[in-house]
Amino acid sequence: MTVHDVVIVGGGPTGLMLACELKRAGVDPLVLEALPEPTREPKANGVFGQVVRALDRRGLYGRLTGSTTPPVANSAYFMFAAMPLDLSLLDQSPLYALPIPQARMVEVFTEYATELGIEIRRDHEVTGLAQDEDGVTLTVVGRPDLRARYVVGADGAHSVTRKLSGIDFPGITRDRTTSRSAHATVAPEWLDPGTGGLTVPGHGVIRPFLPLRTATGTFSYAPLPGHPPLVNTSEWDQPEPPGPMTLDELRASIHRVLGVDIPLVAPTGPGPHVLRRLRGSNTRVADRFRCGRVFLAGDAAHIFALGGALTVGLQDAINLGWKLAAEIHGTAPPDLLDTYDPERRVAADRMVLSAQAQSALVAPGEDITGLRAVVGELLAEKSVVQRLADLISGTDVRYDFGPGHPLVGTFAPDLDLRTPAGRMRLAELTHETRPLLLDLTEGSSLADLAAELGIETITAQAATDTDLTAALLRPDTYLAWASTSQIPDDKERAALRTAAHRWFPPRPDTP
């Protein structure tokens, strides 16, 4: 029986992203997908925050957008618990956005994976999993068993991989809410030309993408590119009607929430179009992201009531890919795979905190209305907006790498560099899954140490304002070591050597 290095169960965005990470690092993954064809069912409508920069650093942002320009952060407004965040107060907004239907993301990732030579087997439903000290055996419906050194479950919120591995999925289920969504068009006279939102009697302009909360529910209007606008309501304690969702049902819900009738017209053109009702919501995080040789990523590991699972899941893939590759190549330190769970759990826990806080602040009742008034006053403060923007975007996630420079354990900042090959963005130098030493010091003072460590080094000058003078980037572009000294002293050089050996130990046959 052929033994695969890594089998990824699930061919959605997270599974495909992980496959590409592994392939770039020199590992041949096998992707198993239960569906015979990619689903066109509307799901996520994009990603936001730090993950957009991560995709840019892998050269995928341009593929997804069709643009040759780098991502630009939203510096106008965003939302927190259906309240606007005035991002213009910030010196630098962390809220990058990539609006793209999940089906299109899967299409682009599949094309890229095919270019890389990754094997994707569709119509392969996993129903059994057994692992021992040497590997994992997978049972697939109507197919011979498969054997792998490692298995990653990226098979969604109802993950079979998670269940077969005996991993619990604790969290909170709220069954008071009913969410209704539909692609629909609105008459032109309702549109606000200034914002692209809706002008609604009694409410003024309802901005696009920013939910409006009333004492009975929320309403949002999202004119996403590529398909008709998405109209959504969420209500509490409403009886669920029998039968499938209808546009009339959504119209009635809008009237209950806003007290106004908004004329909706069914969309035309190719679908599929959203017309769905969802009862309740879940926020759950697996109690383990690893069980022996089995790992979880994406929705299989965590789901959040107000979305964001895809945003976190893609970063799971980037974190796990290089670590599995190092283990397979025999270059990993003994505990490298053990760092996956605590590092990505930090990100999941922060998203849970955001989801719980926002769920509480959009709940019905006049007491919550009073609380929102107080929070709304706080949102006029720059420091509050910064904290919330960092929470939403994931830029407040710092991995615990132990004592060191304050930047250690954070996502590397975006930099423009003057290199011997010309002016380049740091993102253009991180497309490969490998460590990188960035030397911006005076006289390239780390050249001797770089040669000793054997890590690829970029010697350059900063073309943008930054205090950073040198950094050791892990393959996921988190900083394993950093300096703000023009000539790092002996203590800093020793710390660099320690960090390099900690994450990228030399092979036994290397001096």
CSV table of C-alpha atoms in Angstrom, one decimal, residues 139-352:
chain,number,residue,atom,x,y,z
A,139,THR,CA,-11.5,4.1,5.0
A,140,VAL,CA,-13.1,5.6,1.8
A,141,VAL,CA,-16.6,4.6,0.5
A,142,GLY,CA,-16.2,2.3,-2.5
A,143,ARG,CA,-12.4,2.7,-2.6
A,144,PRO,CA,-9.4,0.9,-1.3
A,145,ASP,CA,-8.1,2.0,2.1
A,146,LEU,CA,-5.5,4.8,2.1
A,147,ARG,CA,-2.5,5.1,4.3
A,148,ALA,CA,-0.8,8.4,5.3
A,149,ARG,CA,1.9,9.6,7.7
A,150,TYR,CA,-0.4,12.5,8.7
A,151,VAL,CA,-4.0,13.4,8.1
A,152,VAL,CA,-5.5,16.9,8.2
A,153,GLY,CA,-9.3,17.3,8.6
A,154,ALA,CA,-10.4,20.4,6.7
A,155,ASP,CA,-13.9,18.9,6.2
A,156,GLY,CA,-16.1,21.6,7.7
A,157,ALA,CA,-18.2,22.2,10.7
A,158,HIS,CA,-19.6,18.6,10.7
A,159,SER,CA,-16.1,17.2,10.3
A,160,VAL,CA,-16.0,13.4,10.0
A,161,THR,CA,-12.3,13.5,10.7
A,162,ARG,CA,-12.9,15.3,14.0
A,163,LYS,CA,-15.6,12.9,15.0
A,164,LEU,CA,-13.6,9.8,14.0
A,165,SER,CA,-10.7,11.1,16.0
A,166,GLY,CA,-12.8,11.5,19.2
A,167,ILE,CA,-12.2,15.2,19.4
A,168,ASP,CA,-14.9,17.2,21.2
A,169,PHE,CA,-16.4,20.3,19.8
A,170,PRO,CA,-17.6,22.4,22.8
A,171,GLY,CA,-19.1,25.8,22.5
A,172,ILE,CA,-22.4,27.8,22.6
A,173,THR,CA,-25.5,27.2,20.6
A,174,ARG,CA,-28.1,30.0,20.5
A,175,ASP,CA,-31.5,28.9,19.2
A,176,ARG,CA,-33.3,32.2,19.7
A,177,THR,CA,-32.3,33.8,16.5
A,178,THR,CA,-33.6,33.3,13.0
A,179,SER,CA,-31.6,34.7,10.1
A,180,ARG,CA,-33.0,35.2,6.6
A,181,SER,CA,-31.0,36.0,3.6
A,182,ALA,CA,-31.7,36.4,-0.1
A,183,HIS,CA,-30.1,37.9,-3.2
A,184,ALA,CA,-32.6,40.5,-4.4
A,185,THR,CA,-32.7,43.8,-6.1
A,186,VAL,CA,-34.3,47.1,-4.9
A,187,ALA,CA,-35.8,49.8,-7.1
A,188,PRO,CA,-33.2,52.5,-8.0
A,189,GLU,CA,-35.1,55.3,-6.1
A,190,TRP,CA,-34.2,53.5,-2.9
A,191,LEU,CA,-30.5,53.6,-3.5
A,192,ASP,CA,-28.3,56.3,-2.0
A,193,PRO,CA,-25.8,57.4,-4.7
A,194,GLY,CA,-23.3,58.7,-2.1
A,195,THR,CA,-22.8,55.5,-0.1
A,196,GLY,CA,-24.2,52.8,-2.3
A,197,GLY,CA,-26.6,51.9,0.5
A,198,LEU,CA,-30.3,52.3,0.9
A,199,THR,CA,-32.4,55.3,1.8
A,200,VAL,CA,-35.1,54.0,4.1
A,201,PRO,CA,-37.9,56.2,5.6
A,202,GLY,CA,-37.5,56.6,9.3
A,203,HIS,CA,-33.9,55.3,9.3
A,204,GLY,CA,-32.2,57.6,6.8
A,205,VAL,CA,-29.3,56.0,4.9
A,206,ILE,CA,-28.5,52.4,5.7
A,207,ARG,CA,-24.9,52.0,4.7
A,208,PRO,CA,-23.9,49.0,2.6
A,209,PHE,CA,-22.5,46.1,4.6
A,210,LEU,CA,-23.2,47.8,7.9
A,211,PRO,CA,-26.1,46.1,9.8
A,212,LEU,CA,-28.7,48.3,11.3
A,213,ARG,CA,-30.0,47.1,14.7
A,214,THR,CA,-33.4,47.9,16.1
A,215,ALA,CA,-35.0,46.7,19.3
A,216,THR,CA,-36.4,43.7,17.3
A,217,GLY,CA,-33.6,42.6,15.0
A,218,THR,CA,-31.0,43.6,12.5
A,219,PHE,CA,-31.1,44.4,8.8
A,220,SER,CA,-28.3,44.6,6.3
A,221,TYR,CA,-27.8,45.4,2.6
A,222,ALA,CA,-24.6,44.1,1.0
A,223,PRO,CA,-24.1,44.9,-2.7
A,224,LEU,CA,-21.3,42.4,-3.2
A,225,PRO,CA,-19.6,42.3,-6.6
A,226,GLY,CA,-20.4,39.5,-9.0
A,227,HIS,CA,-24.0,38.9,-8.1
A,228,PRO,CA,-27.2,40.8,-6.9
A,229,PRO,CA,-27.2,42.5,-3.5
A,230,LEU,CA,-27.5,40.2,-0.5
A,231,VAL,CA,-30.3,41.3,1.9
A,232,ASN,CA,-30.4,39.9,5.4
A,233,THR,CA,-32.4,40.1,8.6
A,234,SER,CA,-31.9,38.5,12.0
A,235,GLU,CA,-34.7,38.3,14.6
A,236,TRP,CA,-35.2,36.8,18.0
A,237,ASP,CA,-37.9,34.5,19.3
A,238,GLN,CA,-39.9,34.4,16.1
A,239,PRO,CA,-41.8,31.2,15.3
A,240,GLU,CA,-40.3,29.4,12.3
A,241,PRO,CA,-42.8,29.0,9.5
A,242,PRO,CA,-43.2,25.7,7.7
A,243,GLY,CA,-41.8,25.0,4.3
A,244,PRO,CA,-38.8,26.6,2.5
A,245,MET,CA,-37.9,30.2,2.7
A,246,THR,CA,-39.6,32.7,0.4
A,247,LEU,CA,-39.0,36.3,-0.6
A,248,ASP,CA,-42.4,37.2,0.9
A,249,GLU,CA,-41.1,35.8,4.2
A,250,LEU,CA,-38.1,38.1,4.0
A,251,ARG,CA,-40.2,41.1,3.2
A,252,ALA,CA,-42.4,40.4,6.3
A,253,SER,CA,-39.2,40.1,8.4
A,254,ILE,CA,-37.9,43.4,7.1
A,255,HIS,CA,-41.2,45.0,8.1
A,256,ARG,CA,-41.0,43.6,11.6
A,257,VAL,CA,-37.3,44.8,12.0
A,258,LEU,CA,-37.6,48.2,10.3
A,259,GLY,CA,-41.3,49.0,10.5
A,260,VAL,CA,-41.1,49.8,6.7
A,261,ASP,CA,-41.8,47.8,3.6
A,262,ILE,CA,-38.9,47.6,1.2
A,263,PRO,CA,-39.8,46.4,-2.2
A,264,LEU,CA,-37.6,43.4,-3.1
A,265,VAL,CA,-37.5,41.9,-6.6
A,266,ALA,CA,-36.1,38.4,-7.2
A,267,PRO,CA,-32.8,38.4,-9.0
A,268,THR,CA,-32.3,37.6,-12.7
A,269,GLY,CA,-29.4,36.0,-14.4
A,270,PRO,CA,-27.3,33.0,-13.6
A,271,GLY,CA,-27.3,31.6,-10.0
A,272,PRO,CA,-27.2,30.0,-7.7
A,273,HIS,CA,-29.0,32.7,-5.7
A,274,VAL,CA,-29.3,32.8,-1.9
A,275,LEU,CA,-32.7,32.2,-0.5
A,276,ARG,CA,-32.3,30.7,2.9
A,277,ARG,CA,-33.5,30.7,6.5
A,278,LEU,CA,-31.1,29.7,9.3
A,279,ARG,CA,-32.3,28.9,12.9
A,280,GLY,CA,-29.9,29.5,15.7
A,281,SER,CA,-26.1,30.1,15.6
A,282,ASN,CA,-23.0,28.3,16.9
A,283,THR,CA,-19.7,29.4,18.3
A,284,ARG,CA,-17.5,26.3,18.9
A,285,VAL,CA,-13.8,25.5,19.1
A,286,ALA,CA,-12.4,21.9,19.1
A,287,ASP,CA,-10.9,20.9,22.4
A,288,ARG,CA,-7.8,19.8,20.5
A,289,PHE,CA,-6.5,20.7,17.1
A,290,ARG,CA,-4.3,17.7,17.1
A,291,CYS,CA,-4.8,14.1,18.0
A,292,GLY,CA,-1.6,12.1,17.4
A,293,ARG,CA,-1.1,12.2,13.6
A,294,VAL,CA,-4.4,13.9,12.9
A,295,PHE,CA,-4.8,17.6,12.7
A,296,LEU,CA,-7.9,19.9,12.3
A,297,ALA,CA,-8.0,23.2,10.4
A,298,GLY,CA,-10.7,25.6,9.4
A,299,ASP,CA,-14.3,25.0,10.2
A,300,ALA,CA,-13.4,21.5,11.4
A,301,ALA,CA,-11.5,23.2,14.2
A,302,HIS,CA,-13.7,26.3,14.9
A,303,ILE,CA,-16.9,28.0,13.9
A,304,PHE,CA,-18.1,31.5,14.9
A,305,ALA,CA,-21.6,32.9,15.2
A,306,LEU,CA,-20.9,36.0,13.2
A,307,GLY,CA,-18.6,34.6,10.6
A,308,GLY,CA,-14.8,34.8,10.3
A,309,ALA,CA,-14.1,31.0,10.3
A,310,LEU,CA,-12.7,31.2,6.7
A,311,THR,CA,-10.5,34.1,7.7
A,312,VAL,CA,-9.0,32.1,10.6
A,313,GLY,CA,-9.0,28.8,8.7
A,314,LEU,CA,-6.8,30.0,5.8
A,315,GLN,CA,-4.2,31.1,8.4
A,316,ASP,CA,-4.5,27.7,10.1
A,317,ALA,CA,-3.3,26.3,6.8
A,318,ILE,CA,-0.4,28.7,6.5
A,319,ASN,CA,0.7,27.9,10.1
A,320,LEU,CA,0.5,24.1,9.7
A,321,GLY,CA,1.8,23.7,6.2
A,322,TRP,CA,5.5,24.5,6.8
A,323,LYS,CA,5.5,22.7,10.1
A,324,LEU,CA,4.3,19.4,8.5
A,325,ALA,CA,6.7,19.9,5.7
A,326,ALA,CA,9.7,20.3,8.1
A,327,GLU,CA,8.6,17.2,10.0
A,328,ILE,CA,8.4,15.1,6.8
A,329,HIS,CA,11.8,16.4,5.6
A,330,GLY,CA,13.4,15.6,8.9
A,331,THR,CA,14.4,19.2,9.6
A,332,ALA,CA,11.9,20.1,12.4
A,333,PRO,CA,12.7,20.5,16.0
A,334,PRO,CA,11.2,17.8,18.2
A,335,ASP,CA,8.2,19.9,19.4
A,336,LEU,CA,7.4,21.8,16.2
A,337,LEU,CA,4.1,20.1,15.5
A,338,ASP,CA,3.1,20.7,19.1
A,339,THR,CA,3.1,24.4,18.5
A,340,TYR,CA,0.2,24.3,16.0
A,341,ASP,CA,-2.5,24.0,18.6
A,342,PRO,CA,-1.5,26.7,21.0
A,343,GLU,CA,-0.6,29.2,18.3
A,344,ARG,CA,-3.8,28.8,16.3
A,345,ARG,CA,-5.9,28.5,19.4
A,346,VAL,CA,-4.9,32.1,20.3
A,347,ALA,CA,-6.4,33.3,17.0
A,348,ALA,CA,-9.6,31.2,17.5
A,349,ASP,CA,-10.1,32.4,21.1
A,350,ARG,CA,-9.8,36.0,20.0
A,351,MET,CA,-12.4,35.4,17.3
A,352,VAL,CA,-14.7,33.8,19.9
